[in-house]
PDB file of C-alpha atoms and ligand atoms in Angstrom:
ATOM      1  CA  UNK T 552     107.899  72.707 104.227  1.00  0.00           C
ATOM      2  CA  UNK T 553     107.138  73.650 100.633  1.00  0.00           C
ATOM      3  CA  UNK T 554     105.942  77.151  99.969  1.00  0.00           C
ATOM      4  CA  UNK T 555     102.648  77.266  98.181  1.00  0.00           C
ATOM      5  CA  UNK T 556     102.343  80.405  96.143  1.00  0.00           C
ATOM      6  CA  UNK T 557      98.909  81.820  95.575  1.00  0.00           C
ATOM      7  CA  UNK T 558      97.187  83.340  92.577  1.00  0.00           C
ATOM      8  CA  UNK T 559      95.588  86.678  93.371  1.00  0.00           C
ATOM      9  CA  UNK T 560      93.302  89.185  91.673  1.00  0.00           C
ATOM     10  CA  UNK T 561      93.752  92.801  92.761  1.00  0.00           C
ATOM     11  CA  UNK T 562      90.669  94.944  92.201  1.00  0.00           C
ATOM     12  CA  UNK T 563      91.287  98.641  91.604  1.00  0.00           C
ATOM     13  CA  UNK T 564      89.636 101.746  90.204  1.00  0.00           C
ATOM     14  CA  UNK T 565      92.351 104.378  90.111  1.00  0.00           C
ATOM     15  CA  UNK T 566      95.829 105.333  91.217  1.00  0.00           C
ATOM     16  CA  UNK T 567      96.868 101.897  92.462  1.00  0.00           C
ATOM     17  CA  UNK T 568      99.571 102.761  94.996  1.00  0.00           C
ATOM     18  CA  UNK T 569      98.472  99.762  97.081  1.00  0.00           C
ATOM     19  CA  UNK T 570      98.452  97.613  93.949  1.00  0.00           C
ATOM     20  CA  UNK T 571     102.071  98.716  93.551  1.00  0.00           C
ATOM     21  CA  UNK T 572     102.910  96.974  96.837  1.00  0.00           C
ATOM     22  CA  UNK T 573     101.593  93.712  95.332  1.00  0.00           C
ATOM     23  CA  UNK T 574     103.525  94.336  92.113  1.00  0.00           C
ATOM     24  CA  UNK T 575     106.723  95.012  94.067  1.00  0.00           C
ATOM     25  CA  UNK T 576     106.212  91.609  95.720  1.00  0.00           C
ATOM     26  CA  UNK T 577     104.913  89.717  92.717  1.00  0.00           C
ATOM     27  CA  UNK T 578     107.543  86.998  92.996  1.00  0.00           C
ATOM     28  CA  UNK T 579     105.777  85.917  96.190  1.00  0.00           C
ATOM     29  CA  UNK T 580     102.743  84.910  94.135  1.00  0.00           C
ATOM     30  CA  UNK T 581     102.201  82.240  91.535  1.00  0.00           C
ATOM     31  CA  UNK T 582     100.265  84.786  89.502  1.00  0.00           C
ATOM     32  CA  UNK T 583      98.691  88.208  89.871  1.00  0.00           C
ATOM     33  CA  UNK T 584      95.967  89.714  87.749  1.00  0.00           C
ATOM     34  CA  UNK T 585      94.667  93.268  87.991  1.00  0.00           C
ATOM     35  CA  UNK T 586      90.947  93.881  87.626  1.00  0.00           C
ATOM     36  CA  UNK T 587      90.042  97.507  86.980  1.00  0.00           C
ATOM     37  CA  UNK T 588      86.625  99.139  86.912  1.00  0.00           C
ATOM     38  CA  UNK T 589      88.038 101.965  84.800  1.00  0.00           C
ATOM     39  CA  UNK T 590      90.011 101.983  81.575  1.00  0.00           C
ATOM     40  CA  UNK T 591      91.688 105.155  82.797  1.00  0.00           C
ATOM     41  CA  UNK T 592      93.014 103.752  86.065  1.00  0.00           C
ATOM     42  CA  UNK T 593      96.707 104.537  86.455  1.00  0.00           C
ATOM     43  CA  UNK T 594      97.037 101.135  88.126  1.00  0.00           C
ATOM     44  CA  UNK T 595      96.649  99.541  84.658  1.00  0.00           C
ATOM     45  CA  UNK T 596      99.880 101.225  83.607  1.00  0.00           C
ATOM     46  CA  UNK T 597     101.576  99.895  86.729  1.00  0.00           C
ATOM     47  CA  UNK T 598     100.362  96.378  85.856  1.00  0.00           C
ATOM     48  CA  UNK T 599     101.633  96.654  82.295  1.00  0.00           C
ATOM     49  CA  UNK T 600     105.025  97.949  83.442  1.00  0.00           C
ATOM     50  CA  UNK T 601     105.321  94.890  85.663  1.00  0.00           C
ATOM     51  CA  UNK T 602     104.201  92.404  83.027  1.00  0.00           C
ATOM     52  CA  UNK T 603     101.027  91.597  84.939  1.00  0.00           C
ATOM     53  CA  UNK T 604      97.792  90.883  83.033  1.00  0.00           C
ATOM     54  CA  UNK T 605      94.740  92.997  83.580  1.00  0.00           C
ATOM     55  CA  UNK T 606      91.031  92.754  83.019  1.00  0.00           C
ATOM     56  CA  UNK T 607      89.095  95.958  82.340  1.00  0.00           C
ATOM     57  CA  UNK T 608      85.491  95.708  83.410  1.00  0.00           C
ATOM     58  CA  UNK T 609      82.722  96.912  81.113  1.00  0.00           C
ATOM     59  CA  UNK T 610      79.710  98.959  82.032  1.00  0.00           C
ATOM     60  CA  UNK T 611      77.550  97.436  83.428  1.00  0.00           C
ATOM     61  CA  UNK T 612      79.911  94.929  84.959  1.00  0.00           C
ATOM     62  CA  UNK T 613      79.314  91.335  83.875  1.00  0.00           C
ATOM     63  CA  UNK T 614      80.007  89.683  87.230  1.00  0.00           C
ATOM     64  CA  UNK T 615      79.277  86.201  85.914  1.00  0.00           C
ATOM     65  CA  UNK T 616      81.848  86.558  83.139  1.00  0.00           C
ATOM     66  CA  UNK T 617      84.366  87.997  85.600  1.00  0.00           C
ATOM     67  CA  UNK T 618      83.837  85.065  87.916  1.00  0.00           C
ATOM     68  CA  UNK T 619      84.411  82.695  85.031  1.00  0.00           C
ATOM     69  CA  UNK T 620      87.680  84.428  84.043  1.00  0.00           C
ATOM     70  CA  UNK T 621      88.921  84.294  87.626  1.00  0.00           C
ATOM     71  CA  UNK T 622      87.994  80.614  87.827  1.00  0.00           C
ATOM     72  CA  UNK T 623      89.819  79.883  84.585  1.00  0.00           C
ATOM     73  CA  UNK T 624      92.907  81.563  86.021  1.00  0.00           C
ATOM     74  CA  UNK T 625      92.479  79.509  89.206  1.00  0.00           C
ATOM     75  CA  UNK T 626      92.549  82.637  91.352  1.00  0.00           C
ATOM     76  CA  UNK T 627      92.800  81.885  95.084  1.00  0.00           C
ATOM     77  CA  UNK T 628      91.955  85.308  96.496  1.00  0.00           C
ATOM     78  CA  UNK T 629      90.656  88.751  95.608  1.00  0.00           C
ATOM     79  CA  UNK T 630      92.061  91.877  97.250  1.00  0.00           C
ATOM     80  CA  UNK T 631      90.132  95.130  96.776  1.00  0.00           C
ATOM     81  CA  UNK T 632      92.502  98.104  96.920  1.00  0.00           C
ATOM     82  CA  UNK T 633      90.532 101.223  96.149  1.00  0.00           C
ATOM     83  CA  UNK T 634      87.866  99.404  94.131  1.00  0.00           C
ATOM     84  CA  UNK T 635      85.005 101.886  93.898  1.00  0.00           C
ATOM     85  CA  UNK T 636      82.184  99.688  92.583  1.00  0.00           C
ATOM     86  CA  UNK T 637      79.534  97.965  94.641  1.00  0.00           C
ATOM     87  CA  UNK T 638      80.088  94.215  94.420  1.00  0.00           C
ATOM     88  CA  UNK T 639      76.863  92.169  94.277  1.00  0.00           C
ATOM     89  CA  UNK T 640      76.255  89.879  97.220  1.00  0.00           C
ATOM     90  CA  UNK T 641      76.046  86.797  94.971  1.00  0.00           C
ATOM     91  CA  UNK T 642      79.617  87.459  93.800  1.00  0.00           C
ATOM     92  CA  UNK T 643      80.806  88.067  97.360  1.00  0.00           C
ATOM     93  CA  UNK T 644      79.144  84.836  98.472  1.00  0.00           C
ATOM     94  CA  UNK T 645      81.067  82.876  95.824  1.00  0.00           C
ATOM     95  CA  UNK T 646      84.318  84.299  97.181  1.00  0.00           C
ATOM     96  CA  UNK T 647      83.419  84.249 100.871  1.00  0.00           C
ATOM     97  CA  UNK T 648      86.537  83.920 103.015  1.00  0.00           C
ATOM     98  CA  UNK T 649      88.779  84.606 100.011  1.00  0.00           C
ATOM     99  CA  UNK T 650      87.879  88.249  99.276  1.00  0.00           C
ATOM    100  CA  UNK T 651      89.495  91.085 101.241  1.00  0.00           C
ATOM    101  CA  UNK T 652      89.244  94.862 101.339  1.00  0.00           C
ATOM    102  CA  UNK T 653      91.504  97.681 102.427  1.00  0.00           C
ATOM    103  CA  UNK T 654      89.798 100.515 104.287  1.00  0.00           C
ATOM    104  CA  UNK T 655      91.355 103.710 105.684  1.00  0.00           C
ATOM    105  CA  UNK T 656      89.842 103.682 109.169  1.00  0.00           C
ATOM    106  CA  UNK T 657      90.051 101.787 112.405  1.00  0.00           C
ATOM    107  CA  UNK T 658      87.003  99.637 111.724  1.00  0.00           C
ATOM    108  CA  UNK T 659      84.310  99.335 112.952  1.00  0.00           C
ATOM    109  CA  UNK T 660      84.666 103.119 113.126  1.00  0.00           C
ATOM    110  CA  UNK T 661      84.127 105.249 110.009  1.00  0.00           C
ATOM    111  CA  UNK T 662      82.783 102.704 107.571  1.00  0.00           C
ATOM    112  CA  UNK T 663      82.055 103.935 104.049  1.00  0.00           C
ATOM    113  CA  UNK T 664      83.284 106.878 102.012  1.00  0.00           C
ATOM    114  CA  UNK T 665      85.454 109.814 103.198  1.00  0.00           C
ATOM    115  CA  UNK T 666      86.610 107.792 106.200  1.00  0.00           C
ATOM    116  CA  UNK T 667      89.803 109.804 106.794  1.00  0.00           C
ATOM    117  CA  UNK T 668      88.025 113.153 106.426  1.00  0.00           C
ATOM    118  CA  UNK T 669      85.260 112.139 108.824  1.00  0.00           C
ATOM    119  CA  UNK T 670      87.708 110.958 111.486  1.00  0.00           C
ATOM    120  CA  UNK T 671      89.810 114.109 110.953  1.00  0.00           C
ATOM    121  CA  UNK T 672      86.806 116.391 111.432  1.00  0.00           C
ATOM    122  CA  UNK T 673      86.223 115.025 114.927  1.00  0.00           C
ATOM    123  CA  UNK T 674      89.927 114.535 115.803  1.00  0.00           C
ATOM    124  CA  UNK T 675      89.418 110.816 116.312  1.00  0.00           C
ATOM    125  CA  UNK T 676      92.120 108.177 115.913  1.00  0.00           C
ATOM    126  CA  UNK T 677      92.886 107.352 112.292  1.00  0.00           C
ATOM    127  CA  UNK T 678      94.234 104.125 110.897  1.00  0.00           C
ATOM    128  CA  UNK T 679      93.899 101.375 108.369  1.00  0.00           C
ATOM    129  CA  UNK T 680      92.107  98.013 108.315  1.00  0.00           C
ATOM    130  CA  UNK T 681      92.235  94.968 106.084  1.00  0.00           C
ATOM    131  CA  UNK T 682      89.066  92.967 106.474  1.00  0.00           C
ATOM    132  CA  UNK T 683      87.056  90.152 104.957  1.00  0.00           C
ATOM    133  CA  UNK T 684      84.661  91.601 102.457  1.00  0.00           C
ATOM    134  CA  UNK T 685      81.031  90.767 103.173  1.00  0.00           C
ATOM    135  CA  UNK T 686      77.787  92.048 101.702  1.00  0.00           C
ATOM    136  CA  UNK T 687      77.369  94.772 104.327  1.00  0.00           C
ATOM    137  CA  UNK T 688      79.803  97.651 103.615  1.00  0.00           C
ATOM    138  CA  UNK T 689      83.108  97.516 105.569  1.00  0.00           C
ATOM    139  CA  UNK T 690      81.632  95.070 108.075  1.00  0.00           C
ATOM    140  CA  UNK T 691      83.558  91.826 107.626  1.00  0.00           C
ATOM    141  CA  UNK T 692      85.997  90.472 110.173  1.00  0.00           C
ATOM    142  CA  UNK T 693      89.149  92.577 110.493  1.00  0.00           C
ATOM    143  CA  UNK T 694      92.308  90.590 109.803  1.00  0.00           C
ATOM    144  CA  UNK T 695      94.899  93.364 110.193  1.00  0.00           C
ATOM    145  CA  UNK T 696      94.698  96.847 111.620  1.00  0.00           C
ATOM    146  CA  UNK T 697      97.203  99.606 112.282  1.00  0.00           C
ATOM    147  CA  UNK T 698      96.865 103.043 113.850  1.00  0.00           C
ATOM    148  CA  UNK T 699      98.349 105.980 111.939  1.00  0.00           C
ATOM    149  CA  UNK T 700      97.320 108.716 114.400  1.00  0.00           C
ATOM    150  CA  UNK T 701      96.084 108.472 117.951  1.00  0.00           C
ATOM    151  CA  UNK T 702      93.066 110.541 118.926  1.00  0.00           C
ATOM    152  CA  UNK T 703      93.802 114.309 118.921  1.00  0.00           C
ATOM    153  CA  UNK T 704      97.419 113.667 117.947  1.00  0.00           C
ATOM    154  CA  UNK T 705      97.509 115.510 114.652  1.00  0.00           C
ATOM    155  CA  UNK T 706      96.625 119.121 115.435  1.00  0.00           C
ATOM    156  CA  UNK T 707      98.534 121.435 113.119  1.00  0.00           C
ATOM    157  CA  UNK T 708      98.611 118.896 110.307  1.00  0.00           C
ATOM    158  CA  UNK T 709      96.482 119.423 107.220  1.00  0.00           C
ATOM    159  CA  UNK T 710      94.085 116.767 105.926  1.00  0.00           C
ATOM    160  CA  UNK T 711      96.522 116.250 103.018  1.00  0.00           C
ATOM    161  CA  UNK T 712      99.426 115.588 105.373  1.00  0.00           C
ATOM    162  CA  UNK T 713      97.323 113.230 107.471  1.00  0.00           C
ATOM    163  CA  UNK T 714      96.054 111.397 104.364  1.00  0.00           C
ATOM    164  CA  UNK T 715      99.584 110.984 103.091  1.00  0.00           C
ATOM    165  CA  UNK T 716     100.684 109.409 106.357  1.00  0.00           C
ATOM    166  CA  UNK T 717      97.622 107.136 106.373  1.00  0.00           C
ATOM    167  CA  UNK T 718      98.483 106.014 102.874  1.00  0.00           C
ATOM    168  CA  UNK T 719     101.976 105.091 103.909  1.00  0.00           C
ATOM    169  CA  UNK T 720     100.528 103.015 106.771  1.00  0.00           C
ATOM    170  CA  UNK T 721      98.250 101.361 104.180  1.00  0.00           C
ATOM    171  CA  UNK T 722     101.273 100.331 102.149  1.00  0.00           C
ATOM    172  CA  UNK T 723     102.944  98.845 105.237  1.00  0.00           C
ATOM    173  CA  UNK T 724      99.789  96.949 106.163  1.00  0.00           C
ATOM    174  CA  UNK T 725      99.368  95.578 102.636  1.00  0.00           C
ATOM    175  CA  UNK T 726     102.988  94.400 102.777  1.00  0.00           C
ATOM    176  CA  UNK T 727     102.243  92.708 106.105  1.00  0.00           C
ATOM    177  CA  UNK T 728      99.158  91.032 104.641  1.00  0.00           C
ATOM    178  CA  UNK T 729     101.195  89.762 101.686  1.00  0.00           C
ATOM    179  CA  UNK T 730     103.740  88.281 104.100  1.00  0.00           C
ATOM    180  CA  UNK T 731     100.932  86.548 105.986  1.00  0.00           C
ATOM    181  CA  UNK T 732      99.744  84.959 102.738  1.00  0.00           C
ATOM    182  CA  UNK T 733     103.115  83.740 101.660  1.00  0.00           C
ATOM    183  CA  UNK T 734     104.314  81.915 104.750  1.00  0.00           C
ATOM    184  CA  UNK T 735     104.983  78.200 104.465  1.00  0.00           C
ATOM    185  CA  UNK T 736     101.731  76.300 104.511  1.00  0.00           C
TER     186      UNK T 736
HETATM  187  C1  GRF Q 392      93.066 103.703  99.600  1.00  0.00           C
HETATM  188  O1  GRF Q 392      93.070 104.764 100.492  1.00  0.00           O
HETATM  189  C2  GRF Q 392      92.128 102.638 100.097  1.00  0.00           C
HETATM  190  O2  GRF Q 392      92.104 102.507 101.468  1.00  0.00           O
HETATM  191  C3  GRF Q 392      90.823 103.160  99.613  1.00  0.00           C
HETATM  192  O3  GRF Q 392      91.121 103.673  98.330  1.00  0.00           O
HETATM  193  C4  GRF Q 392      92.446 104.132  98.286  1.00  0.00           C
HETATM  194  C5  GRF Q 392      93.156 103.547  97.127  1.00  0.00           C
HETATM  195  O4  GRF Q 392      94.421 104.101  96.927  1.00  0.00           O
HETATM  196  N1  GRF Q 392      89.815 102.163  99.688  1.00  0.00           N
HETATM  197  P1  GRF Q 392      95.372 103.551  95.806  1.00  0.00           P
HETATM  198  O5  GRF Q 392      94.587 103.534  94.490  1.00  0.00           O
HETATM  199  O6  GRF Q 392      95.805 102.159  96.187  1.00  0.00           O
HETATM  200  O7  GRF Q 392      96.533 104.507  95.730  1.00  0.00           O
END
């Protein structure tokens, strides 16, 4: 069966370590484009180093123009990896079923900001989810999920150590998601 490679847009705002997982696997895609909400995002440097095009969003974001650029590039999916801007529901609707988000918690627990810190404060289980992005924050159907720490299993570790481990689980989960997108279809 022929492998159909997809064209993906990776939305970022900063460091881009999860973007790096896509870049390290870029041969699995027909095309990747990086969309950054900040001109200062380190992820833009990663894109450039890997010969991947990027789009830097203005302020305010022109969502209609962005949609048009993504259409022109025939983008199949959007993956938000640390994208810190609120996406309007009209844009989400256009991409329904084809827009995903990475979130550092075992959804539906700890939706929203400071998810790791909030779980840490109450010694709850901590993990990572990849879910469909819908208008309500961190509420779309979960497609992949992995636990980094069971409940009360990280006493003695600092929040930095825990966060570092969670991030490495994120990278593994992103890799797994990429594999799931690049199977024969
Ligand atoms: C990740 O922890 C992701 O879950 C969250 O933002 C962070 C982005 O990290 N939404 P990076 O920029 O990919 O290193």
